[in-house]
Tab-separated table of C-alpha atoms in Angstrom:
chain	number	residue	atom	x	y	z
A	1	MET	CA	131.907	78.600	123.730
A	2	THR	CA	133.752	81.381	121.948
A	3	ARG	CA	131.405	81.304	118.938
A	4	GLU	CA	128.344	81.667	121.164
A	5	LEU	CA	129.801	84.799	122.869
A	6	ASP	CA	130.776	86.172	119.422
A	7	LEU	CA	127.170	85.661	118.240
A	8	LEU	CA	125.812	87.417	121.330
A	9	GLN	CA	128.197	90.308	120.869
A	10	ALA	CA	127.270	90.645	117.230
A	11	ALA	CA	123.605	90.711	118.177
A	12	GLN	CA	124.276	93.277	120.867
A	13	ALA	CA	126.126	95.519	118.370
A	14	ASN	CA	123.086	95.392	116.022
A	15	HIS	CA	120.129	96.317	118.409
A	16	GLN	CA	119.978	92.671	119.697
A	17	LEU	CA	119.540	91.329	116.140
A	18	LEU	CA	121.714	88.754	114.626
A	19	THR	CA	121.830	88.419	110.896
A	20	VAL	CA	122.551	85.409	108.756
A	21	ASP	CA	125.447	87.443	107.253
A	22	ALA	CA	127.010	87.929	110.773
A	23	VAL	CA	126.725	84.197	111.475
A	24	ARG	CA	128.577	83.415	108.185
A	25	LYS	CA	131.156	86.185	108.824
A	26	LEU	CA	131.858	84.732	112.342
A	27	GLY	CA	132.617	81.280	110.636
A	28	VAL	CA	129.946	79.418	112.470
A	29	GLN	CA	129.391	76.069	110.742
A	30	TRP	CA	125.905	75.967	109.143
A	31	GLY	CA	125.012	72.645	110.871
A	32	ARG	CA	125.953	74.072	114.215
A	33	TRP	CA	123.884	77.153	113.536
A	34	ARG	CA	120.904	75.024	112.625
A	35	ARG	CA	121.246	73.028	115.807
A	36	MET	CA	121.259	76.243	117.788
A	37	GLN	CA	118.004	77.238	116.215
A	38	GLU	CA	116.515	73.815	116.706
A	39	ARG	CA	117.410	73.865	120.459
A	40	GLY	CA	115.604	77.168	120.586
A	41	GLU	CA	118.761	79.250	121.412
A	42	TRP	CA	118.168	81.597	118.481
A	43	VAL	CA	114.677	82.636	117.325
A	44	GLN	CA	113.974	83.811	113.774
A	45	ILE	CA	112.393	87.113	113.236
A	46	THR	CA	112.736	87.656	109.518
A	47	PRO	CA	114.295	85.236	107.032
A	48	HIS	CA	117.698	86.873	107.771
A	49	HIS	CA	117.231	88.134	111.359
A	50	PHE	CA	117.395	86.295	114.731
A	51	ARG	CA	117.266	87.222	118.436
A	52	HIS	CA	118.662	85.144	121.254
A	53	ALA	CA	115.878	83.266	123.098
A	54	ALA	CA	116.743	85.228	126.316
A	55	THR	CA	116.115	88.485	124.642
A	56	PRO	CA	112.554	89.724	124.619
A	57	LEU	CA	111.210	90.665	121.212
A	58	THR	CA	110.448	94.330	121.245
A	59	LEU	CA	108.594	96.600	118.827
A	60	PRO	CA	111.921	98.363	117.864
A	61	MET	CA	113.477	95.013	117.066
A	62	ARG	CA	110.594	94.054	114.805
A	63	ILE	CA	110.797	97.470	113.121
A	64	ARG	CA	114.612	97.284	112.566
A	65	ALA	CA	114.485	93.679	111.450
A	66	GLY	CA	111.584	94.227	109.026
A	67	ALA	CA	112.969	97.521	107.705
A	68	GLU	CA	116.478	96.062	107.098
A	69	TRP	CA	114.973	92.969	105.511
A	70	LEU	CA	112.798	95.159	103.171
A	71	GLY	CA	115.419	97.847	102.451
A	72	ASP	CA	114.287	100.176	99.757
A	73	ARG	CA	111.316	97.935	98.947
A	74	GLY	CA	109.316	99.232	101.948
A	75	ALA	CA	108.896	101.789	104.658
A	76	LEU	CA	107.130	102.012	107.999
A	77	PHE	CA	103.375	102.497	107.767
A	78	GLY	CA	100.699	104.578	109.568
A	79	THR	CA	100.802	104.301	113.377
A	80	THR	CA	104.124	102.437	113.351
A	81	SER	CA	105.665	105.224	111.354
A	82	LEU	CA	104.265	107.851	113.720
A	83	TRP	CA	105.416	106.015	116.847
A	84	TRP	CA	108.990	105.654	115.269
A	85	LEU	CA	108.965	109.348	114.476
A	86	ALA	CA	108.039	110.032	118.223
A	87	VAL	CA	104.575	111.263	117.505
A	88	GLU	CA	102.377	110.792	120.571
A	89	VAL	CA	100.502	107.680	119.537
A	90	PRO	CA	99.965	104.514	121.492
A	91	GLU	CA	102.646	101.838	120.902
A	92	PRO	CA	101.416	99.647	118.043
A	93	ALA	CA	100.800	95.983	118.676
A	94	ARG	CA	102.936	95.061	115.533
A	95	ALA	CA	105.210	96.566	113.072
A	96	GLU	CA	103.400	97.559	109.825
A	97	PHE	CA	105.083	98.318	106.559
A	98	LEU	CA	104.159	99.969	103.298
A	99	VAL	CA	105.378	98.551	99.972
A	100	PRO	CA	104.597	99.265	96.338
A	101	ARG	CA	101.572	97.457	95.006
A	102	GLY	CA	103.624	95.248	92.609
A	103	THR	CA	105.754	93.778	95.498
A	104	ARG	CA	102.872	93.010	97.981
A	105	SER	CA	103.639	89.271	98.001
A	106	ILE	CA	107.157	89.577	99.416
A	107	ALA	CA	106.333	88.564	102.917
A	108	ASN	CA	103.479	86.745	104.515
A	109	TRP	CA	105.026	86.850	107.967
A	110	MET	CA	104.742	90.609	108.464
A	111	THR	CA	101.945	93.115	108.270
A	112	ILE	CA	102.127	94.780	104.827
A	113	HIS	CA	100.018	97.528	103.229
A	114	THR	CA	100.344	98.541	99.654
A	115	SER	CA	100.197	101.729	97.656
A	116	LYS	CA	99.708	102.532	94.090
A	117	MET	CA	101.360	105.901	94.768
A	118	TRP	CA	105.027	105.596	95.601
A	119	THR	CA	107.054	108.737	95.414
A	120	THR	CA	110.449	109.410	97.217
A	121	LYS	CA	109.010	112.661	98.522
A	122	GLU	CA	106.816	110.690	100.901
A	123	PHE	CA	109.760	108.794	102.569
A	124	ILE	CA	112.393	109.786	105.117
A	125	TRP	CA	115.059	108.098	107.069
A	126	HIS	CA	114.837	108.276	110.820
A	127	ASP	CA	117.207	106.591	113.205
A	128	GLY	CA	118.387	104.129	110.514
A	129	VAL	CA	114.908	103.161	109.378
A	130	ARG	CA	112.955	104.193	106.197
A	131	SER	CA	109.647	105.699	107.240
A	132	THR	CA	106.794	107.575	105.595
A	133	THR	CA	106.717	111.245	106.455
A	134	ALA	CA	104.455	112.277	109.309
A	135	GLY	CA	101.881	113.718	106.948
A	136	ARG	CA	101.762	110.521	104.867
A	137	ALA	CA	101.617	108.462	108.055
A	138	ILE	CA	98.663	110.418	109.347
A	139	VAL	CA	96.742	109.831	106.158
A	140	ASP	CA	97.689	106.156	106.336
A	141	MET	CA	96.621	105.935	109.983
A	142	ALA	CA	93.242	107.447	109.012
A	143	SER	CA	92.835	104.582	106.477
A	144	THR	CA	92.879	102.050	109.249
A	145	SER	CA	89.795	103.477	110.939
A	146	PRO	CA	91.296	104.710	114.309
A	147	THR	CA	89.074	106.447	116.678
A	148	ALA	CA	88.464	110.116	116.126
A	149	ARG	CA	90.416	110.944	119.259
A	150	ALA	CA	93.355	108.821	118.367
A	151	LEU	CA	93.582	110.620	115.034
A	152	GLU	CA	93.106	114.044	116.516
A	153	ASP	CA	95.853	113.322	119.152
A	154	ALA	CA	98.246	112.294	116.314
A	155	ILE	CA	97.566	115.399	114.327
A	156	ASP	CA	97.948	117.625	117.439
A	157	SER	CA	101.254	115.904	118.341
């Protein structure tokens, strides 16, 4: 029982996300960890991130898990970026990320957009997550065919 509590505490300390590294660090036997997943106690979000089955999957959890998994290979994209930067846009239905064109095949389980242009001036860190700047995010949002009103509201915000 102690290991289960340790896992829950590790997830709680990391925005409700449990990493494979944390599981290993806590000394949980790999077979036991696999059985916990098979029983549906822990649900995979990324190849390295899990949430407890009783914890609802939220957009911030998806953003943090995806951003941590991508690291410097990606950043938040468009409306997701604007929402994370507290620009007044509707909450996106899914987390979207931007990666350089050469790495577009890194994940088929997340929404990825690619860019030929990839300069460090277009990225910032906000609340522990790499994001495009608001200006770049608005341009990216415009490329996804939002309504004119949604784009206008994002610019005004």
